[in-house]
Amino acid sequence: MTEQTPVVTGRFGAESSDTYDGYTRTGGYEGLRAALEMSPDQIIDMVKAAGLRGRGGAGFPTGVKWGFIPRERKPTYLVCNADEGEPGTFKDRELMERDPHQLIEGIAIASYAIEAAQAYIYCRGEFAFAGRQLERAIAEAYDQGILGKRVAGSDYSLDVILHRGAGAYICGEETALLESLEGKRGQPRLRPPFPATNGLYDQPTVVNNVETLSTVPHIIKNGADWFKQWGTEKSPGTKMFCVSGDVERPGNYEGPLGMPVREVIDGFAGGVKGGKKLKAFTPGGSSTPLLTAAHLDAGMDFESIAAAGSLLGTGAIIVLAEDACMVRATYRFMKFYEHESCGKCTPCREGCFWLSQVLHRIENGSGRSEDMKLLTDVSNNIFGRSFCAFGDGAVSPVLSSVKYFADEYTEHIAKKGCPFER
Amino acid sequence: MTSRGTQVRVASPVPARPPLSVDTLAAMQKLMGRYPRPRSALLPMLYLVQAEHGFVSREGMKEVGKLLGLSAAEIAAVATFYTMFKRRPCGTWLLSVCTNVSCDLAGGTKIYRRLKEALGAETEETTADGLFTVEEVECLGACDGAPVLQVNYENYEHVTEDLALSLIESLRAGNVPQPTRGERPKESNAVSRRLSSVEAKP
Amino acid sequence: MVNVTIDDRAITVPEGTLVIRAAEQLGLYVPRFCDHPYLAPLGACRQCLVEIEGQRKPLTSCTTTVTEGMVVKTQFTSDIAAGAQKGVLELLLINHPLDCPVCDKGGECPLQDQVLAYGPGGSRYREPKRRYVKPVPVSPLVYLDRERCVLCARCTRFASEISGDPFIELFERGALEQVAIFEDQPYESSFSGNVIQICPVGALTDAEFRFKARPFDMTSTPSVCNLCSSGCSLTIQQRRGQIVRVLARDNPDVNEVWTCDKGRFGHAYVQRPERVVEPMIKKEGSFVPVSWAEAVRLIAGRIQTVKANGESAAVLAGARLPDEDAYAVSRFARTILGTNNVDHRLRRGSAEEDAVLPQLMHAEPVEYETLERAKLVVVAGLDPREESPILFLRLRKAALKHRVPIVELQPRRTALARFGARSIRCAPGTEADVLLAAATRLGERGGVDASAVKAHHPSVSALLERCGADADHVYALADLLQRAGSDAVFLAGERLSTSPGALAACWNLAAGLGAKFARVSRRPGAAAAVWTGLHPKLLPGGRLVDNDRERLEVEAAWQTSVPAQPGLDGRSILDGASRGAIGLLYLVAIDPAFDAPDSSLGARALDTSDFIVAHDLLLTESSRRADVLLPAVAVPERAGTFTDWEIRPQTFSPAVGAPGLAEPDWQILSMIAAELGVAFPRSLEDIRREIRSLVRPQGTRTPVLVPDVSIPKSTEHYPFMLLTYPLLLDDGTMMLGANDLMRTADDVFVELNAKDAERIGVEPGESVRVSSQHGAIEAPLRVLRDLPNGSVFIPTNQRGTRVQSLLDSTDAMTFVRVDPADAGRRG
Ligand SMILES: Cc1cc2nc3c(=O)[nH]c(=O)nc-3n(C[C@H](O)[C@H](O)[C@H](O)COP(=O)(O)O)c2cc1C
Ligand code: SF4
Ligand code: FES
């Protein structure tokens, strides 16, 4: 069993780590106190130096993003993206449930760095428990003088407002999230302008993922070099990997970026369930192209996974064992995209609808010989042509499963049905 | 196992609802004051409508529109975008079964089918006794606990078909089992109120 | 300026230009659905993808702005662009029904065109299509077919971005996303027809036009709207001589590409069987058709008799005449009838109006575009959405897009307030007090030359008390005026003329600031009526009848003398007629028996007149009382010019033929002149030449005297002051036959504020009885939050009531009482 490298998950399992007392007993809010002694620019420089990259999926350098915020336009806002909905991903939920103060501390530091007086946590509605944990922790933080007027005794004031979503995956996309937070339909906005200049209420806004913000206090407290002891040059630090599907011990595991996939699956998660062979896995949630056993030695960092032909995404590894049906899995992914497409742009709205029907047909025995070309064509008509990145994500499972598992499709079509028992 | 007295009401007409209570209106005002622009409170306000009326009623949408200075069409445009806003009365217990891939690999789809069969309820439809609404949902972000069943958004993880069926029996008998984490689920209206974040600080 | 290359051709365009527009300038049409030049870029349909050098993916040309050195390849030169567009097209078609043969849009549908040009022969989509109930009416005028919809959101964006009536929205999401209204709340908008026109497919169709004609079967003629003074450019489409559809025509200077529902759907009157189609003479109480020769001979004879006997003649002409007719009527009155008794108003004139009107020509014109650049727009005595809808849209755009502050000054809050215009509310008839108070305040701070105010008036506090306006609001107006200075624009409704001192006070304030001033009337020919002299004191070009030099200029042009005495105004003409003092009453496109502010007077005047000649389209209360009734042509049947409120003349030509023997008004007058052997223009060109030489801007602006107004007080018996003006869709004759349109009109109502309603003891919806010394009406009550205390609003001429019966046009203000209707009946 491989040892984890607990940074953001460091308090998991510790007693009452989700309370203010438990949190401060284990060094909580020291990062914030240290940050308040620094200037906003010093904080931004430190986060840049640490090379922290966004954990929400795109991996954009966090310090650089903060640096885009124009200093002269006020108010500015920080928005924490806690809408975690990418299939296979469950790290943010656990971070909020088990260590909500760590997130609040990260939010406070980031808000101070971009001189925001208000921060919002857009928490996925279905995360009832996580939402309550946050609600309670925020109240504690107010009571303890961490939030509100004079944050931790400084001259800086900050309000953190918890806002629940209402069931829409697309609201994880940052501009759709902002629309939703403004009380509108969660459809993405045109970019440019970017949120850094025209975000919430058209004001400069930083949107960061829960894991990203939860990492920040550790960097401030321990320094950039400390953080860079892990990971690769371009993807420094540790990251949570969510492992699920056909594995022995599904769960969240934290390890250095760049560690081989094999080690995450076998070393952390106990390997494929029942000792079966691995057929396929997503390296970063369902929106990242599937990889196969041939890619198990790839490193779990942005560059290596890209080199293997996929994306690191959220680091959510869904494992499919040898007896899993790839057509069924692809169909099920597509049904998700059909259901969650916001409807704004033609390729995604119509394309996902179409793909889902074709996949359903193949899985249920009505496949046609021309269907595989059709699947590829329609996917290519969505890929790179949709309004937001949802479209690219949506066709990833289709294009990759057709690429690696064409024979399974052919078999479905020839046998007029699903050849798998499960 | 039978499901006595629980039958589907197919496409029941959406019932009318009385005006919102003073309490709810006050809570809405509070929420509107929480944001730099009151419209940001729209989703929370719709949760409050759902908390009082059991779903986002047409009367509630109109009242929210009046408060925010928006047309009823603008409110409905938003309300119909989000899956957690229910269009018709929802059962006391909303059973959401994840059938996305990680859960499906662990039997999620079978559980969903079994529950529907047992309750005789169609998706988005509620049993005649008003107790249960069953729905198939997308990834609930708890794939380590696959398959996941939520009761009013509290997770029951690693459930099996039998566990799911005994769960509804307990609920029907008035016993709410302990979920995998956190508190026992409250009734759906209370949950909707909580989801509005009206009780949160600041 | 930015240099770009598109399909190997270089072009230089202003910074910020969208690639799709730059391509258009080169004549390269990139297909599109959601893009619309007057809507904000959306980038949703993805049909307009093009290849841009250095970019990883194709980009939407409708959202990408040009950058220096950009190299663009459209579908004409790039396989990537062509392939992407083809792909999007295939996806758009999977759920689109194959009902082009029965679709109203067939033949003018970009989707159909696209498919024809680039589309695949067949569909690879084998699954069942999305089905919806169809078509569903979203209003009495608009039908929705969701199966045909491509979800470009043009309609919903129009409703929220342009007109601010967001009653049509996108509901649901993903593949189920659909255009919808809220349950049974229709898409109520005075601009709803625009969504039909901008819908790129046949998803939104015209309730009236449905299945009437195919676009390729129709002949189109450019035209100008004649239903208000906004000056919308229209296209009239006819098939077999019948007008089947009216569209807004793109005119960036005026209506952009919009028009209101009245202009679009209100054309049924033109081709009604009720039209007067031949000259008729009253014989023993009923009309008998005669030849033009006979009718003209009769009129000429009468004119000679009247002149020989020294009796007086008078002319009333409606403010809906095109410029050429207005001019012809003015000239006819002076040179044929030899009188200055000519007016386009049915009410009293006033010294202040007489002083301001001739100067309007001197003012630098205000244009639609001016409003977007102004630093402040003051709207007084005008409800733009009801009275000049396109002006309303432009004001909304100025406010929302260009952040121009707008202040409205009226007794009744209008739709302007919905997008942030500040409202200063005052009691009906006291607008002058507000303007004088603001001017005085401004004068105290040196913001305006105090002498320009030119009024003897009480102190600011006394003024404010009298009008009941909020002092802070008035001071805020003064501040805004000081800041805007000569960049302020005043839009004065014609109604301001009936509020004592208001027009003068407004004019002086504008003159003092050097700010721009425009008078906005509801009727399309109002500007022409003033310029051509349909006014007892004015000759063409704003020349004064009693100014010898100015009159001589006109006499020189006409080569005949013109009476030097000012004539009677409209009210005095009716008074005179009712006393039998008018030997010949000549009516052109006017209906005093119905429209006079004191309706019994209008009818009485006509009943007592010896001899009445009327030109009209239809039989009206007045034209049926004529001795000679002459058939006039309607605007779509003729050529002419309309000068809109901006003083922008626009010409139009006939779109359909005229019925029977109808002739243009100027032509009829010319025939009479010929019969009498008097010189008169013989062609439209003659008239236009004369207008060009006589109607030219001249002179400078000077302040006028503000009358010392003593505003009458309400009495215990009649405690309410009445405000009335017509809403966009009133019960006018021009709305004859526009049945679907009239289904969208408001029912009649009486408006009070909540406090007054409570005092009287009526609930909204209950019927009230409003009575004055002259008459009474009944209608259901509405409550408008901040109508001033003691004020009541009733729309003029709403179907089912005649507010005119409460009025007396000699009174500056009308006082009424309001009671519960049943109480009225009981006692
Ligand atoms: C379709 C879609 C869904 C997304 N969902 C999430 C999400 O649930 N949570 C999240 O943090 N980021 C999500 N993202 C990424 C966000 O747009 C954004 O990049 C991220 O929140 C930035 O935070 P980071 O820089 O800290 O990663 C999503 C992006 C797309 C295109
Ligand atoms: S790709 Fe288009 S339809 Fe899909 S989520 Fe993004 S904007 Fe919406
Ligand atoms: S026209 Fe460009 S995306 Fe629709």
mmCIF file of N, CA and C in Angstrom, chain C residues 473-560:
data_model
loop_
_atom_site.group_PDB
_atom_site.id
_atom_site.type_symbol
_atom_site.label_atom_id
_atom_site.label_comp_id
_atom_site.label_asym_id
_atom_site.label_seq_id
_atom_site.Cartn_x
_atom_site.Cartn_y
_atom_site.Cartn_z
ATOM 1 N N HIS C 473 -36.283 66.169 -6.014
ATOM 2 C CA HIS C 473 -36.252 65.770 -7.426
ATOM 3 C C HIS C 473 -36.031 66.985 -8.311
ATOM 4 N N VAL C 474 -36.680 68.082 -7.973
ATOM 5 C CA VAL C 474 -36.556 69.282 -8.793
ATOM 6 C C VAL C 474 -35.136 69.838 -8.678
ATOM 7 N N TYR C 475 -34.587 69.824 -7.484
ATOM 8 C CA TYR C 475 -33.205 70.300 -7.315
ATOM 9 C C TYR C 475 -32.233 69.389 -8.055
ATOM 10 N N ALA C 476 -32.533 68.096 -8.008
ATOM 11 C CA ALA C 476 -31.664 67.150 -8.727
ATOM 12 C C ALA C 476 -31.714 67.446 -10.226
ATOM 13 N N LEU C 477 -32.898 67.791 -10.711
ATOM 14 C CA LEU C 477 -33.021 68.152 -12.131
ATOM 15 C C LEU C 477 -32.160 69.378 -12.421
ATOM 16 N N ALA C 478 -32.225 70.361 -11.518
ATOM 17 C CA ALA C 478 -31.419 71.574 -11.718
ATOM 18 C C ALA C 478 -29.933 71.212 -11.776
ATOM 19 N N ASP C 479 -29.510 70.324 -10.901
ATOM 20 C CA ASP C 479 -28.096 69.899 -10.906
ATOM 21 C C ASP C 479 -27.729 69.231 -12.227
ATOM 22 N N LEU C 480 -28.600 68.341 -12.651
ATOM 23 C CA LEU C 480 -28.329 67.635 -13.906
ATOM 24 C C LEU C 480 -28.278 68.621 -15.072
ATOM 25 N N LEU C 481 -29.163 69.596 -15.042
ATOM 26 C CA LEU C 481 -29.184 70.583 -16.126
ATOM 27 C C LEU C 481 -27.909 71.406 -16.104
ATOM 28 N N GLN C 482 -27.484 71.751 -14.911
ATOM 29 C CA GLN C 482 -26.266 72.548 -14.810
ATOM 30 C C GLN C 482 -25.083 71.772 -15.386
ATOM 31 N N ARG C 483 -25.030 70.493 -15.050
ATOM 32 C CA ARG C 483 -23.929 69.672 -15.542
ATOM 33 C C ARG C 483 -24.009 69.477 -17.066
ATOM 34 N N ALA C 484 -25.229 69.290 -17.557
ATOM 35 C CA ALA C 484 -25.365 68.991 -18.990
ATOM 36 C C ALA C 484 -25.240 70.243 -19.856
ATOM 37 N N GLY C 485 -25.692 71.372 -19.334
ATOM 38 C CA GLY C 485 -25.608 72.623 -20.095
ATOM 39 C C GLY C 485 -26.211 72.473 -21.477
ATOM 40 N N SER C 486 -25.443 72.857 -22.492
ATOM 41 C CA SER C 486 -26.006 72.819 -23.836
ATOM 42 C C SER C 486 -26.086 71.401 -24.389
ATOM 43 N N ASP C 487 -25.581 70.412 -23.633
ATOM 44 C CA ASP C 487 -25.724 69.023 -24.072
ATOM 45 C C ASP C 487 -26.999 68.377 -23.550
ATOM 46 N N ALA C 488 -27.869 69.198 -22.989
ATOM 47 C CA ALA C 488 -29.170 68.670 -22.577
ATOM 48 C C ALA C 488 -30.109 68.713 -23.772
ATOM 49 N N VAL C 489 -31.081 67.797 -23.755
ATOM 50 C CA VAL C 489 -32.101 67.785 -24.802
ATOM 51 C C VAL C 489 -33.465 67.817 -24.126
ATOM 52 N N PHE C 490 -34.335 68.685 -24.615
ATOM 53 C CA PHE C 490 -35.708 68.731 -24.099
ATOM 54 C C PHE C 490 -36.645 68.147 -25.131
ATOM 55 N N LEU C 491 -37.451 67.195 -24.711
ATOM 56 C CA LEU C 491 -38.486 66.640 -25.587
ATOM 57 C C LEU C 491 -39.828 67.050 -25.004
ATOM 58 N N ALA C 492 -40.483 67.970 -25.694
ATOM 59 C CA ALA C 492 -41.739 68.487 -25.177
ATOM 60 C C ALA C 492 -42.890 67.866 -25.935
ATOM 61 N N GLY C 493 -43.753 67.196 -25.214
ATOM 62 C CA GLY C 493 -44.923 66.618 -25.853
ATOM 63 C C GLY C 493 -45.869 67.717 -26.293
ATOM 64 N N GLU C 494 -46.682 67.401 -27.285
ATOM 65 C CA GLU C 494 -47.645 68.406 -27.728
ATOM 66 C C GLU C 494 -48.580 68.778 -26.586
ATOM 67 N N ARG C 495 -48.766 67.832 -25.659
ATOM 68 C CA ARG C 495 -49.633 68.067 -24.507
ATOM 69 C C ARG C 495 -49.173 69.249 -23.665
ATOM 70 N N LEU C 496 -47.873 69.521 -23.729
ATOM 71 C CA LEU C 496 -47.347 70.626 -22.940
ATOM 72 C C LEU C 496 -48.031 71.944 -23.331
ATOM 73 N N SER C 497 -48.486 72.015 -24.579
ATOM 74 C CA SER C 497 -49.148 73.233 -25.040
ATOM 75 C C SER C 497 -50.452 73.497 -24.312
ATOM 76 N N THR C 498 -51.008 72.462 -23.724
ATOM 77 C CA THR C 498 -52.303 72.648 -23.063
ATOM 78 C C THR C 498 -52.143 72.808 -21.565
ATOM 79 N N SER C 499 -50.916 72.872 -21.113
ATOM 80 C CA SER C 499 -50.673 73.051 -19.687
ATOM 81 C C SER C 499 -50.156 74.488 -19.523
ATOM 82 N N PRO C 500 -50.872 75.345 -18.856
ATOM 83 C CA PRO C 500 -50.566 76.775 -18.923
ATOM 84 C C PRO C 500 -49.116 77.114 -18.575
ATOM 85 N N GLY C 501 -48.462 77.788 -19.465
ATOM 86 C CA GLY C 501 -47.099 78.264 -19.220
ATOM 87 C C GLY C 501 -46.018 77.234 -19.454
ATOM 88 N N ALA C 502 -46.417 75.955 -19.608
ATOM 89 C CA ALA C 502 -45.415 74.894 -19.614
ATOM 90 C C ALA C 502 -44.536 74.922 -20.863
ATOM 91 N N LEU C 503 -45.165 75.130 -21.998
ATOM 92 C CA LEU C 503 -44.384 75.121 -23.231
ATOM 93 C C LEU C 503 -43.382 76.282 -23.206
ATOM 94 N N ALA C 504 -43.853 77.441 -22.777
ATOM 95 C CA ALA C 504 -42.982 78.616 -22.724
ATOM 96 C C ALA C 504 -41.841 78.385 -21.730
ATOM 97 N N ALA C 505 -42.178 77.849 -20.571
ATOM 98 C CA ALA C 505 -41.150 77.643 -19.544
ATOM 99 C C ALA C 505 -40.105 76.652 -20.051
ATOM 100 N N CYS C 506 -40.559 75.631 -20.732
ATOM 101 C CA CYS C 506 -39.652 74.603 -21.240
ATOM 102 C C CYS C 506 -38.761 75.194 -22.336
ATOM 103 N N TRP C 507 -39.378 75.931 -23.218
ATOM 104 C CA TRP C 507 -38.637 76.565 -24.323
ATOM 105 C C TRP C 507 -37.562 77.501 -23.764
ATOM 106 N N ASN C 508 -37.956 78.305 -22.788
ATOM 107 C CA ASN C 508 -37.018 79.282 -22.240
ATOM 108 C C ASN C 508 -35.851 78.611 -21.535
ATOM 109 N N LEU C 509 -36.166 77.552 -20.833
ATOM 110 C CA LEU C 509 -35.103 76.847 -20.122
ATOM 111 C C LEU C 509 -34.098 76.300 -21.138
ATOM 112 N N ALA C 510 -34.615 75.705 -22.208
ATOM 113 C CA ALA C 510 -33.724 75.177 -23.241
ATOM 114 C C ALA C 510 -32.936 76.302 -23.888
ATOM 115 N N ALA C 511 -33.628 77.387 -24.221
ATOM 116 C CA ALA C 511 -32.954 78.499 -24.880
ATOM 117 C C ALA C 511 -31.876 79.068 -23.959
ATOM 118 N N GLY C 512 -32.209 79.216 -22.681
ATOM 119 C CA GLY C 512 -31.262 79.778 -21.725
ATOM 120 C C GLY C 512 -29.999 78.943 -21.605
ATOM 121 N N LEU C 513 -30.166 77.634 -21.713
ATOM 122 C CA LEU C 513 -29.012 76.733 -21.591
ATOM 123 C C LEU C 513 -28.302 76.542 -22.924
ATOM 124 N N GLY C 514 -28.942 76.980 -23.979
ATOM 125 C CA GLY C 514 -28.401 76.663 -25.305
ATOM 126 C C GLY C 514 -28.603 75.198 -25.631
ATOM 127 N N ALA C 515 -29.572 74.590 -24.945
ATOM 128 C CA ALA C 515 -29.795 73.154 -25.115
ATOM 129 C C ALA C 515 -30.741 72.898 -26.274
ATOM 130 N N LYS C 516 -30.792 71.667 -26.700
ATOM 131 C CA LYS C 516 -31.647 71.320 -27.831
ATOM 132 C C LYS C 516 -33.080 71.101 -27.371
ATOM 133 N N PHE C 517 -33.999 71.363 -28.290
ATOM 134 C CA PHE C 517 -35.416 71.293 -27.960
ATOM 135 C C PHE C 517 -36.160 70.675 -29.128
ATOM 136 N N ALA C 518 -37.024 69.729 -28.843
ATOM 137 C CA ALA C 518 -37.875 69.199 -29.904
ATOM 138 C C ALA C 518 -39.288 69.046 -29.371
ATOM 139 N N ARG C 519 -40.223 69.273 -30.265
ATOM 140 C CA ARG C 519 -41.617 69.111 -29.894
ATOM 141 C C ARG C 519 -42.062 67.783 -30.496
ATOM 142 N N VAL C 520 -42.619 66.942 -29.665
ATOM 143 C CA VAL C 520 -43.024 65.625 -30.153
ATOM 144 C C VAL C 520 -44.534 65.507 -30.071
ATOM 145 N N SER C 521 -45.133 65.299 -31.223
ATOM 146 C CA SER C 521 -46.578 65.139 -31.247
ATOM 147 C C SER C 521 -46.895 63.690 -31.507
ATOM 148 N N ARG C 522 -48.122 63.374 -31.285
ATOM 149 C CA ARG C 522 -48.528 62.007 -31.507
ATOM 150 C C ARG C 522 -48.811 61.776 -32.990
ATOM 151 N N ARG C 523 -49.319 62.777 -33.658
ATOM 152 C CA ARG C 523 -49.767 62.580 -35.033
ATOM 153 C C ARG C 523 -48.639 62.752 -36.040
ATOM 154 N N PRO C 524 -48.708 61.988 -37.105
ATOM 155 C CA PRO C 524 -47.593 61.950 -38.050
ATOM 156 C C PRO C 524 -47.396 63.260 -38.807
ATOM 157 N N GLY C 525 -48.482 64.055 -38.957
ATOM 158 C CA GLY C 525 -48.340 65.266 -39.752
ATOM 159 C C GLY C 525 -48.227 66.523 -38.911
ATOM 160 N N ALA C 526 -47.946 66.353 -37.615
ATOM 161 C CA ALA C 526 -47.954 67.515 -36.735
ATOM 162 C C ALA C 526 -46.856 68.504 -37.101
ATOM 163 N N ALA C 527 -45.680 67.980 -37.403
ATOM 164 C CA ALA C 527 -44.591 68.889 -37.748
ATOM 165 C C ALA C 527 -44.932 69.620 -39.044
ATOM 166 N N ALA C 528 -45.436 68.876 -40.024
ATOM 167 C CA ALA C 528 -45.789 69.498 -41.300
ATOM 168 C C ALA C 528 -46.879 70.538 -41.097
ATOM 169 N N ALA C 529 -47.823 70.273 -40.217
ATOM 170 C CA ALA C 529 -48.918 71.215 -39.997
ATOM 171 C C ALA C 529 -48.360 72.561 -39.552
ATOM 172 N N VAL C 530 -47.360 72.526 -38.691
ATOM 173 C CA VAL C 530 -46.768 73.785 -38.232
ATOM 174 C C VAL C 530 -45.949 74.416 -39.354
ATOM 175 N N TRP C 531 -45.104 73.635 -40.003
ATOM 176 C CA TRP C 531 -44.201 74.207 -41.016
ATOM 177 C C TRP C 531 -44.913 74.761 -42.219
ATOM 178 N N THR C 532 -46.045 74.116 -42.562
ATOM 179 C CA THR C 532 -46.707 74.570 -43.786
ATOM 180 C C THR C 532 -47.773 75.604 -43.472
ATOM 181 N N GLY C 533 -48.043 75.820 -42.179
ATOM 182 C CA GLY C 533 -48.956 76.887 -41.825
ATOM 183 C C GLY C 533 -50.411 76.475 -41.692
ATOM 184 N N LEU C 534 -50.659 75.266 -41.216
ATOM 185 C CA LEU C 534 -52.049 74.901 -40.892
ATOM 186 C C LEU C 534 -52.327 75.479 -39.508
ATOM 187 N N HIS C 535 -52.300 76.804 -39.470
ATOM 188 C CA HIS C 535 -52.312 77.509 -38.207
ATOM 189 C C HIS C 535 -52.752 78.934 -38.518
ATOM 190 N N PRO C 536 -53.622 79.500 -37.714
ATOM 191 C CA PRO C 536 -54.205 80.802 -38.076
ATOM 192 C C PRO C 536 -53.207 81.953 -38.072
ATOM 193 N N LYS C 537 -52.049 81.762 -37.458
ATOM 194 C CA LYS C 537 -51.089 82.860 -37.393
ATOM 195 C C LYS C 537 -49.817 82.570 -38.166
ATOM 196 N N LEU C 538 -49.711 81.357 -38.680
ATOM 197 C CA LEU C 538 -48.460 80.983 -39.318
ATOM 198 C C LEU C 538 -48.647 80.685 -40.796
ATOM 199 N N LEU C 539 -47.673 81.162 -41.557
ATOM 200 C CA LEU C 539 -47.607 80.838 -42.978
ATOM 201 C C LEU C 539 -46.478 79.826 -43.145
ATOM 202 N N PRO C 540 -46.316 79.255 -44.329
ATOM 203 C CA PRO C 540 -45.244 78.266 -44.497
ATOM 204 C C PRO C 540 -43.900 78.788 -43.998
ATOM 205 N N GLY C 541 -43.125 77.886 -43.435
ATOM 206 C CA GLY C 541 -41.795 78.254 -42.952
ATOM 207 C C GLY C 541 -41.831 78.977 -41.625
ATOM 208 N N GLY C 542 -42.956 78.908 -40.922
ATOM 209 C CA GLY C 542 -43.040 79.557 -39.617
ATOM 210 C C GLY C 542 -43.161 81.071 -39.732
ATOM 211 N N ARG C 543 -43.498 81.579 -40.905
ATOM 212 C CA ARG C 543 -43.637 83.025 -41.063
ATOM 213 C C ARG C 543 -44.939 83.490 -40.432
ATOM 214 N N LEU C 544 -44.869 84.690 -39.857
ATOM 215 C CA LEU C 544 -46.043 85.196 -39.172
ATOM 216 C C LEU C 544 -46.943 85.935 -40.147
ATOM 217 N N VAL C 545 -48.218 85.618 -40.038
ATOM 218 C CA VAL C 545 -49.216 86.268 -40.875
ATOM 219 C C VAL C 545 -49.148 87.783 -40.701
ATOM 220 N N ASP C 546 -48.981 88.221 -39.457
ATOM 221 C CA ASP C 546 -49.058 89.657 -39.198
ATOM 222 C C ASP C 546 -47.687 90.338 -39.189
ATOM 223 N N ASN C 547 -46.692 89.653 -39.720
ATOM 224 C CA ASN C 547 -45.400 90.297 -39.917
ATOM 225 C C ASN C 547 -45.283 90.601 -41.406
ATOM 226 N N ASP C 548 -45.295 91.887 -41.733
ATOM 227 C CA ASP C 548 -45.408 92.274 -43.137
ATOM 228 C C ASP C 548 -44.286 91.700 -43.992
ATOM 229 N N ARG C 549 -43.061 91.776 -43.459
ATOM 230 C CA ARG C 549 -41.935 91.295 -44.259
ATOM 231 C C ARG C 549 -42.095 89.796 -44.553
ATOM 232 N N GLU C 550 -42.441 89.083 -43.515
ATOM 233 C CA GLU C 550 -42.552 87.630 -43.685
ATOM 234 C C GLU C 550 -43.724 87.269 -44.599
ATOM 235 N N ARG C 551 -44.841 87.972 -44.397
ATOM 236 C CA ARG C 551 -45.993 87.665 -45.244
ATOM 237 C C ARG C 551 -45.690 87.976 -46.711
ATOM 238 N N LEU C 552 -44.965 89.079 -46.901
ATOM 239 C CA LEU C 552 -44.635 89.473 -48.277
ATOM 240 C C LEU C 552 -43.825 88.401 -48.992
ATOM 241 N N GLU C 553 -42.934 87.769 -48.250
ATOM 242 C CA GLU C 553 -42.136 86.685 -48.864
ATOM 243 C C GLU C 553 -43.055 85.598 -49.414
ATOM 244 N N VAL C 554 -44.069 85.292 -48.627
ATOM 245 C CA VAL C 554 -44.992 84.240 -49.063
ATOM 246 C C VAL C 554 -45.839 84.737 -50.232
ATOM 247 N N GLU C 555 -46.291 85.970 -50.108
ATOM 248 C CA GLU C 555 -47.112 86.525 -51.190
ATOM 249 C C GLU C 555 -46.321 86.543 -52.496
ATOM 250 N N ALA C 556 -45.029 86.864 -52.387
ATOM 251 C CA ALA C 556 -44.201 86.897 -53.585
ATOM 252 C C ALA C 556 -44.133 85.517 -54.217
ATOM 253 N N ALA C 557 -43.993 84.527 -53.367
ATOM 254 C CA ALA C 557 -43.901 83.165 -53.894
ATOM 255 C C ALA C 557 -45.208 82.741 -54.530
ATOM 256 N N TRP C 558 -46.320 83.132 -53.898
ATOM 257 C CA TRP C 558 -47.628 82.688 -54.394
ATOM 258 C C TRP C 558 -48.193 83.652 -55.444
ATOM 259 N N GLN C 559 -47.558 84.807 -55.558
ATOM 260 C CA GLN C 559 -48.000 85.825 -56.491
ATOM 261 C C GLN C 559 -49.459 86.201 -56.297
ATOM 262 N N THR C 560 -49.811 86.320 -55.033
ATOM 263 C CA THR C 560 -51.167 86.767 -54.717
ATOM 264 C C THR C 560 -51.142 87.277 -53.284
#
